[in-house]
Coordinates of C-alpha atoms and ligand atoms in Angstrom, one line a residue:
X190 CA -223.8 -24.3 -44.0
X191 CA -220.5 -22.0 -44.9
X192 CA -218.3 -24.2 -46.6
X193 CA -214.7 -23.5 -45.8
X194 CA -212.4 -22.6 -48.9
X195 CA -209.7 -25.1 -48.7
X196 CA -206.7 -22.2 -50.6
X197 CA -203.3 -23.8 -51.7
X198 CA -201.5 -20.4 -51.7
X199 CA -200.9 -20.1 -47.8
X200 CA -199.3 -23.8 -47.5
X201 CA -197.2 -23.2 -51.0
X202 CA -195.9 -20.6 -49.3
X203 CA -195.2 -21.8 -46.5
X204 CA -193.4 -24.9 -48.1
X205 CA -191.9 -22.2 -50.5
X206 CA -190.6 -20.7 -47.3
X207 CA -189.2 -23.9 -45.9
X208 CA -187.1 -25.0 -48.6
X209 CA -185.6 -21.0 -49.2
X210 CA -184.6 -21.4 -45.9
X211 CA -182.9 -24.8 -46.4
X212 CA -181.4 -23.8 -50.0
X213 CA -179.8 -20.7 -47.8
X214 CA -177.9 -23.5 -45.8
X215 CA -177.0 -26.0 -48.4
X216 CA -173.6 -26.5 -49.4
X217 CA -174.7 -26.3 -53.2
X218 CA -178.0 -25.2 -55.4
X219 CA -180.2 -28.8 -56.0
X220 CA -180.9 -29.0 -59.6
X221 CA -184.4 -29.5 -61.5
X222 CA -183.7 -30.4 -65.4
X223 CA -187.0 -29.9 -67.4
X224 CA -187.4 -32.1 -70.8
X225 CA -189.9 -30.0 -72.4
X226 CA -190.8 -31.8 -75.9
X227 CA -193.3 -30.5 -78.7
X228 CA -195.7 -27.0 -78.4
X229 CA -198.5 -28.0 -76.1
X230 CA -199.4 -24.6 -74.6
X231 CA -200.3 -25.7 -71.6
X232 CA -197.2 -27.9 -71.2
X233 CA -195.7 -24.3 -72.0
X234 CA -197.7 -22.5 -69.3
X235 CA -196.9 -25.7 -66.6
X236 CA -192.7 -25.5 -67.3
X237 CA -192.8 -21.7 -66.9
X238 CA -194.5 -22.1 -63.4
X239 CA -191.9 -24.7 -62.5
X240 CA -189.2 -22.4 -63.5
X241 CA -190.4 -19.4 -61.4
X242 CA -190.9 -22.0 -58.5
X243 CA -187.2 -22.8 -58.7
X244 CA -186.1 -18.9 -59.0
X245 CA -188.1 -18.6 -56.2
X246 CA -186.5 -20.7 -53.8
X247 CA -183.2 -20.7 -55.6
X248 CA -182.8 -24.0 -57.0
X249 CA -180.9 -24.2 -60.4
X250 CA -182.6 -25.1 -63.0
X251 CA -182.6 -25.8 -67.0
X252 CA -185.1 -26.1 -69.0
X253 CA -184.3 -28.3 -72.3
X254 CA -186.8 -27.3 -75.2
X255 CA -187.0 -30.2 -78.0
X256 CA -188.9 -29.9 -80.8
X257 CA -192.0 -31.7 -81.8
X258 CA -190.4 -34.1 -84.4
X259 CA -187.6 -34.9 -82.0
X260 CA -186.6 -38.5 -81.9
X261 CA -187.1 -41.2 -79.3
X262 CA -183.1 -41.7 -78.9
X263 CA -182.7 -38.0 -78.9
X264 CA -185.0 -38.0 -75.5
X265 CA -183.2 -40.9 -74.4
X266 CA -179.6 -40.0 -75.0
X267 CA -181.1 -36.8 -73.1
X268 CA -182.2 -38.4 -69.8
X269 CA -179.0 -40.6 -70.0
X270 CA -177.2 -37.4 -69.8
X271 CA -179.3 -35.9 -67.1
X272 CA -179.4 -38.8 -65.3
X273 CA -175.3 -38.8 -65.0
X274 CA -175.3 -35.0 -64.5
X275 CA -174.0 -34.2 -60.6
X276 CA -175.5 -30.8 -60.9
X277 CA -179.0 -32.1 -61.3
X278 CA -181.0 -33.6 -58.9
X279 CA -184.6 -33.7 -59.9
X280 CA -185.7 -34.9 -63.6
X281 CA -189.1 -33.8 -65.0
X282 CA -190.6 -35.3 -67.8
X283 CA -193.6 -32.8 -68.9
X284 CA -196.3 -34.9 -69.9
X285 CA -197.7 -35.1 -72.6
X286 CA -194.7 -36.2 -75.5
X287 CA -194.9 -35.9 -79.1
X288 CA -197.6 -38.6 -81.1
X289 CA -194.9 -41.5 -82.1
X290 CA -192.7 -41.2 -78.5
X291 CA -192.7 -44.2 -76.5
X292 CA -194.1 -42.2 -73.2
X293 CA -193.3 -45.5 -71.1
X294 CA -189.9 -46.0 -72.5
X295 CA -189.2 -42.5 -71.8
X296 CA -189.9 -42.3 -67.8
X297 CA -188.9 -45.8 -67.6
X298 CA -185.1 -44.7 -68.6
X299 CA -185.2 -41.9 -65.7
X300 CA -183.1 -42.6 -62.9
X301 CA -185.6 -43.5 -59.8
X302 CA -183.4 -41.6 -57.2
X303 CA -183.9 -38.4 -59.7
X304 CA -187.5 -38.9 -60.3
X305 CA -188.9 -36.2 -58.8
X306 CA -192.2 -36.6 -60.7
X307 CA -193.0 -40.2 -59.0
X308 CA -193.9 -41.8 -62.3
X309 CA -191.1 -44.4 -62.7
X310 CA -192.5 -47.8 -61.7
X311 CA -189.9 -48.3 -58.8
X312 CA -191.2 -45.6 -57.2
X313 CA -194.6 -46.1 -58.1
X314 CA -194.2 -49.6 -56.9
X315 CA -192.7 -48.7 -53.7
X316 CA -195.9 -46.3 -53.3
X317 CA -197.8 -49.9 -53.4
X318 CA -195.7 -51.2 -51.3
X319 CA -196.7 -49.0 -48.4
X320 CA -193.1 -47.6 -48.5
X321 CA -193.2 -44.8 -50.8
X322 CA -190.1 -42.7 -52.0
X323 CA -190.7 -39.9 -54.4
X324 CA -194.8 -39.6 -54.5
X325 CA -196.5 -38.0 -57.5
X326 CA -196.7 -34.2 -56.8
X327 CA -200.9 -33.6 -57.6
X328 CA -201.6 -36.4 -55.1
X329 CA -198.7 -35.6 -52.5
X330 CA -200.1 -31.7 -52.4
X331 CA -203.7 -33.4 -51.9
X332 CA -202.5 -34.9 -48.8
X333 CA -200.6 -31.8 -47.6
X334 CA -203.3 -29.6 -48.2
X335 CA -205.6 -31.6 -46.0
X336 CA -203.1 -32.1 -43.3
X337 CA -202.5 -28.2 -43.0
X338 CA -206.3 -27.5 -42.8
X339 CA -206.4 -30.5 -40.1
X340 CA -208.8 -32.8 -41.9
X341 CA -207.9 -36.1 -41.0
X342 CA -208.8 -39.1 -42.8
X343 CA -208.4 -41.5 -41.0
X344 CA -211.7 -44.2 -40.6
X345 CA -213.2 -42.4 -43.0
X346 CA -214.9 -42.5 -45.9
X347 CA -213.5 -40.7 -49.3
X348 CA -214.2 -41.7 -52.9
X349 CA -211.8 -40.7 -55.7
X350 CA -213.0 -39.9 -58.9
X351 CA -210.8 -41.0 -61.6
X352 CA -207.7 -44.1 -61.7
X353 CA -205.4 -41.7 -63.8
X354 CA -201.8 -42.5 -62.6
X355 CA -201.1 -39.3 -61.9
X356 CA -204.1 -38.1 -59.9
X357 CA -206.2 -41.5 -58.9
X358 CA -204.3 -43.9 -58.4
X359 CA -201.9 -42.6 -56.5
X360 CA -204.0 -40.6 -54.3
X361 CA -206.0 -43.4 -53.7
X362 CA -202.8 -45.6 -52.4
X363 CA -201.7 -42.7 -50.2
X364 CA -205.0 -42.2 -48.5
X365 CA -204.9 -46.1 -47.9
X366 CA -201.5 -45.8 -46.1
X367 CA -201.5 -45.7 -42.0
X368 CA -201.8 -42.4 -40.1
X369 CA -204.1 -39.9 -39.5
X370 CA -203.7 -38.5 -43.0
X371 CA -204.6 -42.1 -44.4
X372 CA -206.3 -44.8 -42.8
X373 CA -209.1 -44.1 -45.2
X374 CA -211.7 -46.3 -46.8
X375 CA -211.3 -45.5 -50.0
X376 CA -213.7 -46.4 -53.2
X377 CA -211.6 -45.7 -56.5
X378 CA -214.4 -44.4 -59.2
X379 CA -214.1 -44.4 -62.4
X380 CA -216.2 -44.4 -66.2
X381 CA -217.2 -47.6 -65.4
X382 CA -218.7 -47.0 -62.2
X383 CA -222.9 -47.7 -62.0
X384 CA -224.5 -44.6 -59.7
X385 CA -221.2 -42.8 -59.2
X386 CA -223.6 -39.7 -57.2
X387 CA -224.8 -42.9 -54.8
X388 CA -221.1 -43.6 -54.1
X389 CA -220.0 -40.6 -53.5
X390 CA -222.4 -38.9 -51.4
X391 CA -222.5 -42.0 -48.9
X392 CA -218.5 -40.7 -48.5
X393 CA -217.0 -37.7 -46.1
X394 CA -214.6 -36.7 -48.3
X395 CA -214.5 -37.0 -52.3
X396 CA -211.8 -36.0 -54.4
X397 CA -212.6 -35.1 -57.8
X398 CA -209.7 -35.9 -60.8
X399 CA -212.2 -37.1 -63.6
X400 CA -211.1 -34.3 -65.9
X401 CA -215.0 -33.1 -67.0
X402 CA -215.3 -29.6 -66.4
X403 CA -218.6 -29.6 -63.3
X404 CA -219.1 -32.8 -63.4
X405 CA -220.0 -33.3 -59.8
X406 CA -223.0 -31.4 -58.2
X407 CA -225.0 -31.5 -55.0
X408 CA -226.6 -34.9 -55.8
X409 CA -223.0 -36.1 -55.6
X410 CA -222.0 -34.7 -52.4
X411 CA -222.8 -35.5 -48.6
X412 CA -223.8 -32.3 -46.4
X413 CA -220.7 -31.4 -44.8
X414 CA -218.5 -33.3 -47.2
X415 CA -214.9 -32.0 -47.3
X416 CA -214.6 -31.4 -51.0
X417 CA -211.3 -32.1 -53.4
X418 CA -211.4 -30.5 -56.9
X419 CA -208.5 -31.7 -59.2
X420 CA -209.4 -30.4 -61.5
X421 CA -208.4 -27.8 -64.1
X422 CA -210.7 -27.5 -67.3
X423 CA -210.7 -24.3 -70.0
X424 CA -214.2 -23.3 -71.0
X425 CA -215.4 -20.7 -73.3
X426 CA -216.5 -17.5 -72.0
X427 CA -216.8 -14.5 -73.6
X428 CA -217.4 -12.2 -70.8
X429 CA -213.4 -12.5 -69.9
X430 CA -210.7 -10.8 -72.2
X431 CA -209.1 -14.2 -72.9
X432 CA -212.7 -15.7 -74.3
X433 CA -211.8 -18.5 -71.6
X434 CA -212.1 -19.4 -67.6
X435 CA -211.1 -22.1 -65.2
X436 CA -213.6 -24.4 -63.9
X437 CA -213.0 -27.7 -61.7
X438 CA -214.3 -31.0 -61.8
X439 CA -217.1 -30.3 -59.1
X440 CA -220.0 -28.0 -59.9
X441 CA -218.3 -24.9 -57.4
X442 CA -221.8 -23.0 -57.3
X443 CA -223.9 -26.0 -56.6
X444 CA -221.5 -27.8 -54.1
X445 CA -221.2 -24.1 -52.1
X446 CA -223.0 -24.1 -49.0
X447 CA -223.8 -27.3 -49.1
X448 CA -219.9 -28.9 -48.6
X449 CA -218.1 -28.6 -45.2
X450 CA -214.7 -27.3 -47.3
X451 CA -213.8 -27.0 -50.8
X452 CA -210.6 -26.0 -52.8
X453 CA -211.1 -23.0 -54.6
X454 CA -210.1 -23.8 -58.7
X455 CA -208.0 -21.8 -59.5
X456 CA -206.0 -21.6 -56.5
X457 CA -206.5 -25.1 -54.7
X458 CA -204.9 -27.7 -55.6
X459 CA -202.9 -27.1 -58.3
X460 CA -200.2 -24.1 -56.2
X461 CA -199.6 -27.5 -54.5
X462 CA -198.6 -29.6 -57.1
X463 CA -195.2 -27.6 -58.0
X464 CA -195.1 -27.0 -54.4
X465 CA -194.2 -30.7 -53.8
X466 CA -192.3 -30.8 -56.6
X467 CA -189.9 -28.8 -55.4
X468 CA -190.1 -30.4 -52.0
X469 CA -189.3 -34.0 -53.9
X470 CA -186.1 -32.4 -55.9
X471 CA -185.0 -31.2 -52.2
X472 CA -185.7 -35.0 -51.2
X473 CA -183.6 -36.0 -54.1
X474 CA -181.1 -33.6 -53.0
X475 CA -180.8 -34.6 -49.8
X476 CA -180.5 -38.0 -50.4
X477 CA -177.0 -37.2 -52.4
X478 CA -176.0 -35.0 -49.6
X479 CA -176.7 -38.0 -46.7
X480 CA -179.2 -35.1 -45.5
X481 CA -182.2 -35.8 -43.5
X482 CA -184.7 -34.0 -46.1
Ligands
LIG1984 P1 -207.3 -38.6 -67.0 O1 -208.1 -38.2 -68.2 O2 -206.0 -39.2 -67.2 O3 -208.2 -39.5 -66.1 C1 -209.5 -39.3 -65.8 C2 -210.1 -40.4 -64.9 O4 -211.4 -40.0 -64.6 C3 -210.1 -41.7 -65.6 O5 -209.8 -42.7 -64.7 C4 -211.5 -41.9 -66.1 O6 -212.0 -43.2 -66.0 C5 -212.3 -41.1 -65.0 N1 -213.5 -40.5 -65.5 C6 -213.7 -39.8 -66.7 N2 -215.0 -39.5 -66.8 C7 -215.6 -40.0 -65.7 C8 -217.0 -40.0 -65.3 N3 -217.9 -39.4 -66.0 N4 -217.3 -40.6 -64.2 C9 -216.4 -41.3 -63.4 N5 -215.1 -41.3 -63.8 C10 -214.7 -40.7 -64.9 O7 -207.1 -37.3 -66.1 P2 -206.0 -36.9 -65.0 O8 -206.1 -37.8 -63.8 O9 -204.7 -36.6 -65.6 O10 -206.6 -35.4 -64.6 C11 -207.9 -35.3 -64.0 C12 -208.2 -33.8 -63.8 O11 -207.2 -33.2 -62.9 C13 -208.1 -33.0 -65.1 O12 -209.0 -32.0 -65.0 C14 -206.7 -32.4 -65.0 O13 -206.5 -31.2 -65.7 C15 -206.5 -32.2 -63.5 N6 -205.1 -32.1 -63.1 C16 -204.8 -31.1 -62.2 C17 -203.6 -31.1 -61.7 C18 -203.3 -30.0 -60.7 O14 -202.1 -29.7 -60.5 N7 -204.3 -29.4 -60.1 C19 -202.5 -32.0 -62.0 C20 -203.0 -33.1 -62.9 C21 -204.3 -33.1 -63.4 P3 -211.5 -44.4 -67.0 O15 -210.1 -44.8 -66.3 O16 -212.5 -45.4 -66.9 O17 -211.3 -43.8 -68.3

């Protein structure tokens, strides 16, 4: 069986597209403040992406770099500012803060209407509710992607791998919501399930977030299965330049051919992820404006 190579880079551009066109009529730039706190590289590598998503569609944006001793009140006193600033729409939080940083504190002090991430509890509790607001970006873009490539879900089957509340969970909750692009049964997996390959491969569609680099193989997947992989893991190898690759959460070579579609890692899900975060700061936007987003 060919197995269709679910990209992310034709429906970021496309959403890229969408909101250059909208920032071209907007009476002002929406905002995106960045709180980037402490040296993670990759929290490095993530910001700088977001940045060049905003350039792109011509958002401002700012980018506030803390160091890694900085101070719970100095992060608070922070997103009080942001939170009061009229230029700034959107607040991102890049996760993960400095050891000895109250991360829950920290979102919790975010105001909800600029919470573009879709971690504070009102919104994540509104996502519960069945009436969602701003919706995490990694599990939004899952949804979008599968809508673009017309894979509906509804009445059927999909198993998530992993409860994380920014991949799992949420994705799981949206995929349990009504329409076409929910309506799912969904079976939430995680390190405590028994015979997670007998769960999975009884499902049409499984979306892998477990954060194991090819953890998933054919065992685990159905013939024709429509294939999710979250995930983004560094292993060695010293055949590239960098002494490092990309690898997802599913087992690309085994699952190939044997999977109806699959995203590609790189260059599935995660274009979509700053996609729909700049789609949810032009929500945010909007909002203030009285727009219809
Ligand atoms: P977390 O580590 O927060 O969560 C992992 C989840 O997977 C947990 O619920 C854990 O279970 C479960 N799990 C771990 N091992 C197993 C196993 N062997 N069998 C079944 N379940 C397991 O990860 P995240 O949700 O933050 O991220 C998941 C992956 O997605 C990572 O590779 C990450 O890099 C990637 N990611 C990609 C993004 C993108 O833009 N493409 C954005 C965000 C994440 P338990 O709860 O029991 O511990």
């Amino acid at each position: 069986m060919e197995t269709r190579l679910l990209k992310g880079a034709p429906v970021r551009d496309a959403v890229f597209a969408e909101l250059k066109a909208k920032v071209a009529r907007a009476r002002r730039r929406p905002g995106l403040a960045v709180i980037l706190a402490g040296d993670d590289p990759a929290s490095g590598v993530y910001v700088s992406h977001k940045e060049k998503g905003c350039d792109e569609v011509g958002f401002h944006h700012v980018t506030h770099r803390l160091p890694a001793d900085t101070t719970q009140a100095a992060l608070l006193d922070l997103v009080a500012q942001l939170n009061d600033d009229p230029a700034i729409d959107g607040i991102l939080v890049q996760l993960p803060l400095p050891r000895g940083i109250d991360q829950e504190a920290v979102l919790l002090a975010v105001d909800p209407l600029k919470d573009v991430d879709g971690f504070h509890p009102a919104n994540l509790g509104r996502l519960v509710a069945g009436n969602p607001r701003f919706v995490p970006c990694t599990p939004k873009g899952i949804i979008r992607l599968l809508r673009h490539y017309d894979l509906p879900t509804a009445g059927r089957r999909v198993a998530v791998v992993g409860r994380s509340v920014i991949v799992g969970r949420p994705v799981s909750l949206l995929l349990s919501l009504k329409g076409a692009f929910g309506d799912a049964t969904v079976t939430m997996c995680h390190s405590a399930t028994r015979d997670l390959a007998a769960v999975t491969s009884a499902c049409d569609v499984v979306i892998a977030a477990l954060g194991v680099p090819r953890a998933l193989g054919a065992a685990h997947i159905a013939p024709g299965a429509v294939v999710v992989d979250v995930g983004i893991n560094r292993i060695a190898d010293p055949a590239r330049p960098t002494g490092e690759r990309l690898v997802g959460d599913v087992d690309e070579t085994a699952v190939r051919g044997r999977a109806g579609a699959l995203t590609p890692v790189p260059g599935g899900v995660g274009p979509m992820t700053i996609a729909m975060l700049l789609e949810n700061t032009w929500e945010a936007y909007a909002r203030v404006e009285g727009l219809n987003a």
